[in-house]
Coordinates of C-alpha atoms and ligand atoms in Angstrom, one line a residue:
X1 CA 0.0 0.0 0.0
X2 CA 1.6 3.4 -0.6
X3 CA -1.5 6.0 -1.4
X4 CA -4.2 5.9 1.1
X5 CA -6.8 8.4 2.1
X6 CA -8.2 9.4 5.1
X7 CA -11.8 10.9 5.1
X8 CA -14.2 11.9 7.7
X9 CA -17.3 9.3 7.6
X10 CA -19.9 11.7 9.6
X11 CA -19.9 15.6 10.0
X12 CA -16.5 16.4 10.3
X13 CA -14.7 16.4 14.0
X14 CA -14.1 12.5 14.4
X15 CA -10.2 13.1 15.5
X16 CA -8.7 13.1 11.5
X17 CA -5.7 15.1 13.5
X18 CA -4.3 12.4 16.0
X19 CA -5.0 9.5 13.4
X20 CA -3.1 11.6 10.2
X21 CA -0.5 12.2 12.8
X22 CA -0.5 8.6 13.8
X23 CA -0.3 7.4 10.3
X24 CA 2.3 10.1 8.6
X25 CA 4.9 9.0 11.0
X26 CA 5.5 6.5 7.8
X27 CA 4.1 8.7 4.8
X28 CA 6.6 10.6 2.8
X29 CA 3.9 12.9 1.3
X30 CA 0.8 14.3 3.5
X31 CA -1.5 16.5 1.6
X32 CA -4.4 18.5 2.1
X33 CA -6.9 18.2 -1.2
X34 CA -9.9 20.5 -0.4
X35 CA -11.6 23.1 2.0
X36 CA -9.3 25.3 3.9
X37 CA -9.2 27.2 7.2
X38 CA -12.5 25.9 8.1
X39 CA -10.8 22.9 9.4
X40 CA -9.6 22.6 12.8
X41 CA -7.6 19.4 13.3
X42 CA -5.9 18.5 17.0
X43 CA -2.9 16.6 17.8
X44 CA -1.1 16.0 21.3
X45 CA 1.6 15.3 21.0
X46 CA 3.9 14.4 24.1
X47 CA 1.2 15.9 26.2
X48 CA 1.4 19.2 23.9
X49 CA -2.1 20.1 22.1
X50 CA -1.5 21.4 18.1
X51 CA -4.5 22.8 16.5
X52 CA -3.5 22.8 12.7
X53 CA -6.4 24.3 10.1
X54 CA -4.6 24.1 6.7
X55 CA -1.4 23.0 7.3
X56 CA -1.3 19.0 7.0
X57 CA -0.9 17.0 10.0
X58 CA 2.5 15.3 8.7
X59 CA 4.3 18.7 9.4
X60 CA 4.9 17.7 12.9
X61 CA 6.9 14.6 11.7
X62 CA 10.5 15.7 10.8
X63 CA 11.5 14.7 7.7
X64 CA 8.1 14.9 5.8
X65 CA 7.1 16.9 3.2
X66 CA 3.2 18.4 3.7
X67 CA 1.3 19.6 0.8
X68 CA -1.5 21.8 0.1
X69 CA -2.9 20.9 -2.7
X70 CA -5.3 23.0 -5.7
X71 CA -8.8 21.8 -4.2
X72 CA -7.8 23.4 -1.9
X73 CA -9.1 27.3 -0.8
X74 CA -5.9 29.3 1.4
X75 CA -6.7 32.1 3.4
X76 CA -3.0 33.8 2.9
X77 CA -2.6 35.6 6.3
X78 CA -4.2 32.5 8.4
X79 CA -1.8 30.1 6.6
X80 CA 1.3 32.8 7.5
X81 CA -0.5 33.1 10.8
X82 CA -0.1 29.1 11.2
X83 CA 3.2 29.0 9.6
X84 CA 4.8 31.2 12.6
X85 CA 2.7 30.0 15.6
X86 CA 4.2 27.0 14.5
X87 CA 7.8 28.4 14.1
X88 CA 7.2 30.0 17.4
X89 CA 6.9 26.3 18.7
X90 CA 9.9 24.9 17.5
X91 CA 8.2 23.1 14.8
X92 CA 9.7 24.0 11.1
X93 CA 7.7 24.8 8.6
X94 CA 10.2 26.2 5.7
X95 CA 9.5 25.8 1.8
X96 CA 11.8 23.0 2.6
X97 CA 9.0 20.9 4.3
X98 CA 5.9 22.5 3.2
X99 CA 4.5 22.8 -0.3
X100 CA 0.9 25.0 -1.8
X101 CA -0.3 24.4 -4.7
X102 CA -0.4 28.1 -6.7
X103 CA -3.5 26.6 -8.8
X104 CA -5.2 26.9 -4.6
X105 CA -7.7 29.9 -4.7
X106 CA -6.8 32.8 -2.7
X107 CA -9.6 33.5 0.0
X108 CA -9.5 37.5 0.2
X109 CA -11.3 39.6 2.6
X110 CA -14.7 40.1 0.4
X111 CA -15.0 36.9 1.1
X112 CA -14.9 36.4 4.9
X113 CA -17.0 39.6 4.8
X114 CA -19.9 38.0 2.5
X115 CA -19.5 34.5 4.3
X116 CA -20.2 36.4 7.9
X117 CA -22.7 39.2 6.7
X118 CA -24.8 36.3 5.1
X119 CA -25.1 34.5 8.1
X120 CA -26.4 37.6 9.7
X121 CA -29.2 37.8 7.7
X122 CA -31.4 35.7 10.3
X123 CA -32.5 32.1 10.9
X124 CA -33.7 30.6 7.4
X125 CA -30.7 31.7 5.7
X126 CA -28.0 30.3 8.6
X127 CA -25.9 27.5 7.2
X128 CA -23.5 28.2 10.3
X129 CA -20.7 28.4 8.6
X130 CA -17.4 28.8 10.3
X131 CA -16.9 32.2 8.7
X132 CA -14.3 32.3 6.8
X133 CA -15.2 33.1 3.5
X134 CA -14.6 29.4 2.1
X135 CA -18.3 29.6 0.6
X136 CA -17.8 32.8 -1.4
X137 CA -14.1 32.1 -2.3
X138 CA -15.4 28.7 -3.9
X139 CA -18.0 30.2 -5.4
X140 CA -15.8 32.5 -7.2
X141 CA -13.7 29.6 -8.7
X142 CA -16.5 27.9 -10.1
X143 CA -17.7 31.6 -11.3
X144 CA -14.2 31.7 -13.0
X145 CA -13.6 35.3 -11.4
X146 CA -11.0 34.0 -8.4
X147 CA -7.9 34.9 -8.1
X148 CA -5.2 32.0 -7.8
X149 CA -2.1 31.9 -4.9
X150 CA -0.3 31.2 -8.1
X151 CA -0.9 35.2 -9.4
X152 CA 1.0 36.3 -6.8
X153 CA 4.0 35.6 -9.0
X154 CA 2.5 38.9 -11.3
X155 CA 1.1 41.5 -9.2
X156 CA -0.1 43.4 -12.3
X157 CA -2.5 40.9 -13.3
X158 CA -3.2 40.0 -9.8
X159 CA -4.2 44.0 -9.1
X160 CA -6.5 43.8 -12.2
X161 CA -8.5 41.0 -11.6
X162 CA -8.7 42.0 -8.3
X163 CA -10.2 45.5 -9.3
X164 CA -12.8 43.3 -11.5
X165 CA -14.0 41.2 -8.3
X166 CA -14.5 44.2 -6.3
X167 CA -16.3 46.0 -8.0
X168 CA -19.4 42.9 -7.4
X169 CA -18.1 42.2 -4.2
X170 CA -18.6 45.5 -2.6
X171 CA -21.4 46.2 -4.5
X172 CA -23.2 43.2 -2.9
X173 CA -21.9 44.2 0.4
X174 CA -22.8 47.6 0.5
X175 CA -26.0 47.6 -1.1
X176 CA -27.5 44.4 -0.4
X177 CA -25.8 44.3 3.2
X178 CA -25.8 48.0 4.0
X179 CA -22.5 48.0 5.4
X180 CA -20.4 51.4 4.9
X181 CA -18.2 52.3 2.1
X182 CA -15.0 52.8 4.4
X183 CA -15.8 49.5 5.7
X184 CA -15.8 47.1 2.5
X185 CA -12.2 46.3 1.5
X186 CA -9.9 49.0 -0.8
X187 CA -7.5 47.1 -4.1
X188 CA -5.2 49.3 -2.3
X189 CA -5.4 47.5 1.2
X190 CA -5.4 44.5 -0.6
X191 CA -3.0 44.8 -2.7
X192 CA -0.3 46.1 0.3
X193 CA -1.0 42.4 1.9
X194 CA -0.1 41.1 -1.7
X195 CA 3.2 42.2 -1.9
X196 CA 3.3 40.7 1.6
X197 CA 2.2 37.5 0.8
X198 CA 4.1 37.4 -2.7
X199 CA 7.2 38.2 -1.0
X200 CA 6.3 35.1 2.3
X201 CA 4.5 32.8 0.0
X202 CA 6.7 32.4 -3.0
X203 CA 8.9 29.9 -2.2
X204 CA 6.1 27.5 -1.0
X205 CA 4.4 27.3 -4.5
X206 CA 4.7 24.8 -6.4
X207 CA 2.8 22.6 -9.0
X208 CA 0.6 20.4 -6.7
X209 CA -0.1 17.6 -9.3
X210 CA 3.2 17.4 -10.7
X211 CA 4.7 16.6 -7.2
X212 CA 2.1 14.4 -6.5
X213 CA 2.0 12.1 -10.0
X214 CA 6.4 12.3 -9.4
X215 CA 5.9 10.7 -5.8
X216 CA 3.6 8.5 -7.0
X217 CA 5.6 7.2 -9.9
X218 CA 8.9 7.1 -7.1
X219 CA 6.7 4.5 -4.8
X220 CA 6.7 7.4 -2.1
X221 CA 4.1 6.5 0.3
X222 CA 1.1 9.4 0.4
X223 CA -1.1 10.2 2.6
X224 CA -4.4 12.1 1.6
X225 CA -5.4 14.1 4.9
X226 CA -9.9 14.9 4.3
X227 CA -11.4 17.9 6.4
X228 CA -15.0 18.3 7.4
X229 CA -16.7 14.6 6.7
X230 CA -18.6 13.1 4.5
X231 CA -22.2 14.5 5.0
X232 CA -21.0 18.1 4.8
X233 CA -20.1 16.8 0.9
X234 CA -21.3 19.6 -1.5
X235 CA -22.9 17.2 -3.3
X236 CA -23.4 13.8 -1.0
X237 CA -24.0 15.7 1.8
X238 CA -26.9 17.7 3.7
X239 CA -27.7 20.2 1.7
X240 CA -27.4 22.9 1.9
X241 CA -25.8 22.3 5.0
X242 CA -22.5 21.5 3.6
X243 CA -19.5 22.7 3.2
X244 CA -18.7 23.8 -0.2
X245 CA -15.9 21.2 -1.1
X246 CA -15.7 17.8 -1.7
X247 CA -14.4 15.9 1.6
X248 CA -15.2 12.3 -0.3
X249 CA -12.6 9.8 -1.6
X250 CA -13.6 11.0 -5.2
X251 CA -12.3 14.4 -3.8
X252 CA -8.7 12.7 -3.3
X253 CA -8.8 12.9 -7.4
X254 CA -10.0 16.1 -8.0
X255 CA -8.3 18.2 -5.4
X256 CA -4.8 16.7 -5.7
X257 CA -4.8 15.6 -9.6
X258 CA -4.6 12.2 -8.6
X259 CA -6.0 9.4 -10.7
X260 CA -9.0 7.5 -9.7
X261 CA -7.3 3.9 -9.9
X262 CA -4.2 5.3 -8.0
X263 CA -5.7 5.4 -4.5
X264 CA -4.8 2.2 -2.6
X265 CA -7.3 2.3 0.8
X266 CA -9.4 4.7 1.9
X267 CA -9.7 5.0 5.5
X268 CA -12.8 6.0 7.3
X269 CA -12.6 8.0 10.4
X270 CA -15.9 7.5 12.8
X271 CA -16.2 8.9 16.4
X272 CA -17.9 6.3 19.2
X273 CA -20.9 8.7 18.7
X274 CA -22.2 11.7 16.6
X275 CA -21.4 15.0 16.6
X276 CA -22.1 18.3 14.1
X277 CA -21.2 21.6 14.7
X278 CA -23.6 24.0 12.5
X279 CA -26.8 23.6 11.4
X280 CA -28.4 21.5 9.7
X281 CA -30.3 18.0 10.2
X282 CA -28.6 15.4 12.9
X283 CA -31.4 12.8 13.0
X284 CA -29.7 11.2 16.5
X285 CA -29.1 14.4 18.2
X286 CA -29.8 14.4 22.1
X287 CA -30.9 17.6 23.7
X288 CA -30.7 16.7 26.9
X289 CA -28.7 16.1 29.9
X290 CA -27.2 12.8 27.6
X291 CA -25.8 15.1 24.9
X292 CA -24.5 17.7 27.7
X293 CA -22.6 14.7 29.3
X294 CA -20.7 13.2 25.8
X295 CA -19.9 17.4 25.2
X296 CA -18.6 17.6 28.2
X297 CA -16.8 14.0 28.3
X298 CA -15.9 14.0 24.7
X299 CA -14.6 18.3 25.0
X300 CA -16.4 18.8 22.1
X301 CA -15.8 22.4 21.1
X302 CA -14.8 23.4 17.7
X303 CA -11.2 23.9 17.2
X304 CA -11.5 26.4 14.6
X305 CA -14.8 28.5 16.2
X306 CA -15.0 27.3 19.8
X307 CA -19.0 26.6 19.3
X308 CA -20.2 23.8 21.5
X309 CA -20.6 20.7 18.9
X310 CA -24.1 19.5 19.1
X311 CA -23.6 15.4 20.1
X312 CA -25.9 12.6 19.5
X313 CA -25.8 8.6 19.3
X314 CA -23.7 7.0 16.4
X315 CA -25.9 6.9 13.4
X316 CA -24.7 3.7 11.2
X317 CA -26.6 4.4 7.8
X318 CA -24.5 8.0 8.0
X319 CA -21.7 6.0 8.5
X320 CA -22.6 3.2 6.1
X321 CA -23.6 6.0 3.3
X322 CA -20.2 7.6 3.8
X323 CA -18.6 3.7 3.3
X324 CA -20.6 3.6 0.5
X325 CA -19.5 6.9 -1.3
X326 CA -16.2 6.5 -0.2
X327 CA -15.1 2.8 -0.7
X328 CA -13.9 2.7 2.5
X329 CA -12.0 -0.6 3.2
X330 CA -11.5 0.2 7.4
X331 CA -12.8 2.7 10.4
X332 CA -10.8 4.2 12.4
X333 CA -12.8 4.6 15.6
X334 CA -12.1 7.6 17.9
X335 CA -12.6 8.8 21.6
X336 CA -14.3 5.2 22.3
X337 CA -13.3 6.2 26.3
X338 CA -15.7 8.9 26.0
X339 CA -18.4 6.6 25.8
X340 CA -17.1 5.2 29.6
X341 CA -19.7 4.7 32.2
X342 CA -22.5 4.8 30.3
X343 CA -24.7 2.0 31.1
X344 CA -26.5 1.9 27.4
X345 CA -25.4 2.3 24.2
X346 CA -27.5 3.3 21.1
X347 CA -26.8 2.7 17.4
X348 CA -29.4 4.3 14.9
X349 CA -30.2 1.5 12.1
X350 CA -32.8 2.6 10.5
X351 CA -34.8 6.1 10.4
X352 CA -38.6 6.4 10.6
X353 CA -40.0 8.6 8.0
X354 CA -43.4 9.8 7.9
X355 CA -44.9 6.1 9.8
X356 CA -42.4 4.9 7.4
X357 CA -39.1 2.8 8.2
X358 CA -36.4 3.1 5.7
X359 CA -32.5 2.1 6.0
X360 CA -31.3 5.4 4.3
X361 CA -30.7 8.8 4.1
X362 CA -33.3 10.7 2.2
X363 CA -31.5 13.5 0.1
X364 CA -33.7 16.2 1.0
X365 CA -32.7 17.8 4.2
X366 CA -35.7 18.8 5.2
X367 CA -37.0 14.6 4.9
X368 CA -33.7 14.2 6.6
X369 CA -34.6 16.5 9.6
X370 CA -38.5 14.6 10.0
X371 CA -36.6 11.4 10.3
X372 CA -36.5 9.7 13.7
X373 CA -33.8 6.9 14.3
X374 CA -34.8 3.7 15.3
X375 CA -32.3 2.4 17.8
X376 CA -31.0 -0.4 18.6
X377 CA -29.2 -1.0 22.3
X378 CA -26.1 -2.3 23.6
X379 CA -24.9 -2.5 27.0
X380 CA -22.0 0.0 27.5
X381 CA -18.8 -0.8 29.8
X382 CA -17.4 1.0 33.0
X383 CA -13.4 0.3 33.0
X384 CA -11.2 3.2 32.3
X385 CA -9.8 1.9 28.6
X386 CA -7.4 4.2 28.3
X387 CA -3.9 2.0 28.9
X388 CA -5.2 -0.6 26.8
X389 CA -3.3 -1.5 23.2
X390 CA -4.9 -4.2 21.9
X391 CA -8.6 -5.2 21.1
X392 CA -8.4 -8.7 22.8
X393 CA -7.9 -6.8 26.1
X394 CA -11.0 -4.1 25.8
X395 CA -14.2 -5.2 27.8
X396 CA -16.5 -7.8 25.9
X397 CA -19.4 -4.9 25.9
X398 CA -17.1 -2.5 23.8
X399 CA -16.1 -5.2 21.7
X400 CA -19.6 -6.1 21.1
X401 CA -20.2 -2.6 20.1
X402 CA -17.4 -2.0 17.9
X403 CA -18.4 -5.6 16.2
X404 CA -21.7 -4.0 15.5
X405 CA -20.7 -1.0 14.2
X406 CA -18.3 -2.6 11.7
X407 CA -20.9 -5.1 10.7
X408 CA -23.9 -2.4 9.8
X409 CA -21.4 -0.2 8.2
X410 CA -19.7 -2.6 6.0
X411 CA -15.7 -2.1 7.3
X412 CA -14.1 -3.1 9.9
X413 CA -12.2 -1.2 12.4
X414 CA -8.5 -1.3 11.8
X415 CA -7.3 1.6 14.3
X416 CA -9.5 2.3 17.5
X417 CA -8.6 5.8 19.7
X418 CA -8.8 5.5 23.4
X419 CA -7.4 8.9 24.3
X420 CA -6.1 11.6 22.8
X421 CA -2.4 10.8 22.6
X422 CA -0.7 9.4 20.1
X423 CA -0.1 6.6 22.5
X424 CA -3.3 6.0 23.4
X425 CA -4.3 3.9 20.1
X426 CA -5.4 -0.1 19.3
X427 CA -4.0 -0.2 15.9
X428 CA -5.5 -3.6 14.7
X429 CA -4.3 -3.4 11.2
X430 CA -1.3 -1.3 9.8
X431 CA -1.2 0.6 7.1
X432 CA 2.1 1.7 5.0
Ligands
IMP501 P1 -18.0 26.4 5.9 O1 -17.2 25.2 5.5 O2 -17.3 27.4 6.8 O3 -18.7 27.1 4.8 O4 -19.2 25.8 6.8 C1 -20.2 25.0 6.3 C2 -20.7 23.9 7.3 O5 -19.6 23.0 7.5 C3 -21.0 24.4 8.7 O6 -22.0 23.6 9.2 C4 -19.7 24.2 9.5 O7 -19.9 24.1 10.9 C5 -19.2 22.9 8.9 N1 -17.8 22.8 9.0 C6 -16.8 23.4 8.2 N2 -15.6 22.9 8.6 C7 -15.8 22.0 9.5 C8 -14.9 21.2 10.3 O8 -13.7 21.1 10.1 N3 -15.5 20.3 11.2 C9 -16.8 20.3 11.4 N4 -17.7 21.0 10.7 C10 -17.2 21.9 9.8

């Protein structure tokens, strides 16, 4: 095996950090192939927490080189931002180790602006997006008017399609948003952080497909590292309560030039339970004191916002759609200890729809969000699991569990998380 991909199976959040970590340790190439500083991955590492957002996890592995490839959206001053709070920590992150892709689309400040005043615009219209303009800069690549990190090389051409873009940009912003002229961004503002980023961001371009088809053609082992999860898919996903990228397998292909045959194992990351931060449907969602107690257990707070992630029970047609979409061969299963000391355990099979029992998920959100899981129940375990390695040794009812989750989803587990070190990991079956 030397190209394997690593994709979220639910809504983003199942631990992609500690297990890319995990895994890179024997990748030569970890790359990034879509979305951008939405992402919020965290590694600790030696008792030290790492929140990376675009950056690939490999980077804290000497001697690997990280990629972010042209599916990708980079917000320049949050990746130079990352780049030195990393520095700053000891860990290097030169041109040397660390390679964009100048086909990536530039994420400028009309963007965050639109992303953040269209949320504002009241309840119906909320996605929840994590602000950060990748919606609007997407938009504009598929509109064919975004600018490219790549243009940074020629400043002239970059200052006059930049002029071009504005001109919509601010006119949306002004008069559909009413926000002031002084307040909308200036070509001349942006075009000072240009020269900036020109000048910082050079020497990390590079052409992302050729340097992935030459490490491919070398045997190098790569590593594909997915944001966000499967059901936030622009087109698999909830709609319209999705990200605007494709976090799939067949995303691997389009975001990193790589072809479709050339992927050797896909690797499907699933937390013990469910969690989405956002809106949208989350058909095993509990409101109560259940869901306050895996938040709390579980820390789940986005990396990249800091909203409280809403939690529910572990929802096996999500997981079985995303195996399904994916071709995912294994799960990795995280924060199973979270799931501690809870005497039950629920697994959604099915969904009831309208007096109706069906076994998948409807497309339409709004069928999506009438659905009510039908559960099934498993007893849960009370020893700590934390110090255990291997699977023989965890208690019979988390066995049972992790059986049954393998079995409805269609893929076994090959990697199970019982903490958030890298230490604290069942690896049942090895990848690279
Ligand atoms: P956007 O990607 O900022 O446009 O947000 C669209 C939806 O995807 C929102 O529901 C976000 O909360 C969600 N989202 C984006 N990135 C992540 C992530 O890394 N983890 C979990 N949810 C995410």
């Amino acid at each position: 095996m030397t190209i394997v991909a690593i994709v979220g199976a639910q809504w983003g959040d199942e631990g992609k950090g500690k297990v890319v970590d995990l895994l890179a340790e024997k990748a030569d190439l970890v790359v990034r192939f879509h979305g951008g500083n939405n992402a919020g991955h965290t590694l600790v590492v030696d008792s030290v927490a790492y929140a990376l957002h675009l950056v690939p996890s490999g980077v804290l592995h000497p001697g690997k080189t990280s990629l972010i490839a042209s599916g990708t959206v980079v917000d320049p001053d949050a990746l130079l931002q990352e780049i030195a709070e990393l520095t700053d920590r000891g860990v290097a992150v030169g041109p040397d180790r660390l390679k964009v892709s100048d086909r990536a689309h530039v994420i400028l400040p009309q963007h965050r602006l639109l992303d953040v005043a269209r949320e504002a615009q009241g309840s119906d219209a909320r996605l929840g997006t994590t602000g950060r303009g990748i919606g609007p800069a997407y938009e504009d690549k598929a509109a064919r008017v975004g600018l490219r990190l790549g243009e940074l090389r020629r400043l002239d051409d970059f200052r006059r399609r930049l002029e071009r873009a504005l001109v919509e940009k601010n006119f949306l912003l002004t008069k559909l948003y009413g926000m002031a002229d002084l307040q909308v961004p200036s070509v001349e503002a942006i075009m000072e952080r240009a020269k900036v980023w020109a000048e910082k961001l050079k020497p990390y371009l590079v052409d992302s497909a050729e340097l992935v088809k030459r490490a491919s053609a070398d045997g190098r082992r790569i590593l594909f590292e997915g944001a966000q999860g499967v059901q936030l898919d622009l087109d698999h996903g909830t709609y319209p309560f999705v990200t605007s990228s494709n976090p799939t397998a067949g995303g691997v292909c389009v975001g990193a030039g790589l072809p479709p045959r050339a992927l050797d194992h896909v690797l499907g990351l699933v937390k013990a339970y469910t969690t989405r931060v956002g809106e949208g449907p989350l058909p095993t969602e509990l409101h109560g004191e259940l869901g306050e107690r895996l938040r709390k257990a579980g820390r789940e707070y986005g990396t990249t916002t800091g909203r409280p992630r809403r939690c529910g029970w572990l929802d096996a047609l999500a997981v079985r759609r995303a195996v399904e979409l994916c071709g995912i061969d294994h799960l990795a299963v995280t924060k199973l200890d979270v799931l501690q000391g809870l005497p039950e355990l629920k697994i959604a099979t099915h969904y009831e729809l309208d007096g109706r029992r069906i076994d998948f998920m409807p497309a339409d959100a709004d069928d999506l969000a009438r659905c009510r899981p039908v559960y099934e129940s498993w007893p849960g375990f009370e020893a700590d699991i934390s110090k255990i390695r291997r699977l023989g040794d965890l208690p019979s009812e988390a066995r049972a569990y992790l059986d049954r989750l393998g079995e409805l989803a269609g893929a076994p587990p090959a990697l199970i998380s019982v903490g958030p070190d890298r230490e604290e990991t069942i690896v049942v079956h090895q990848y690279f």
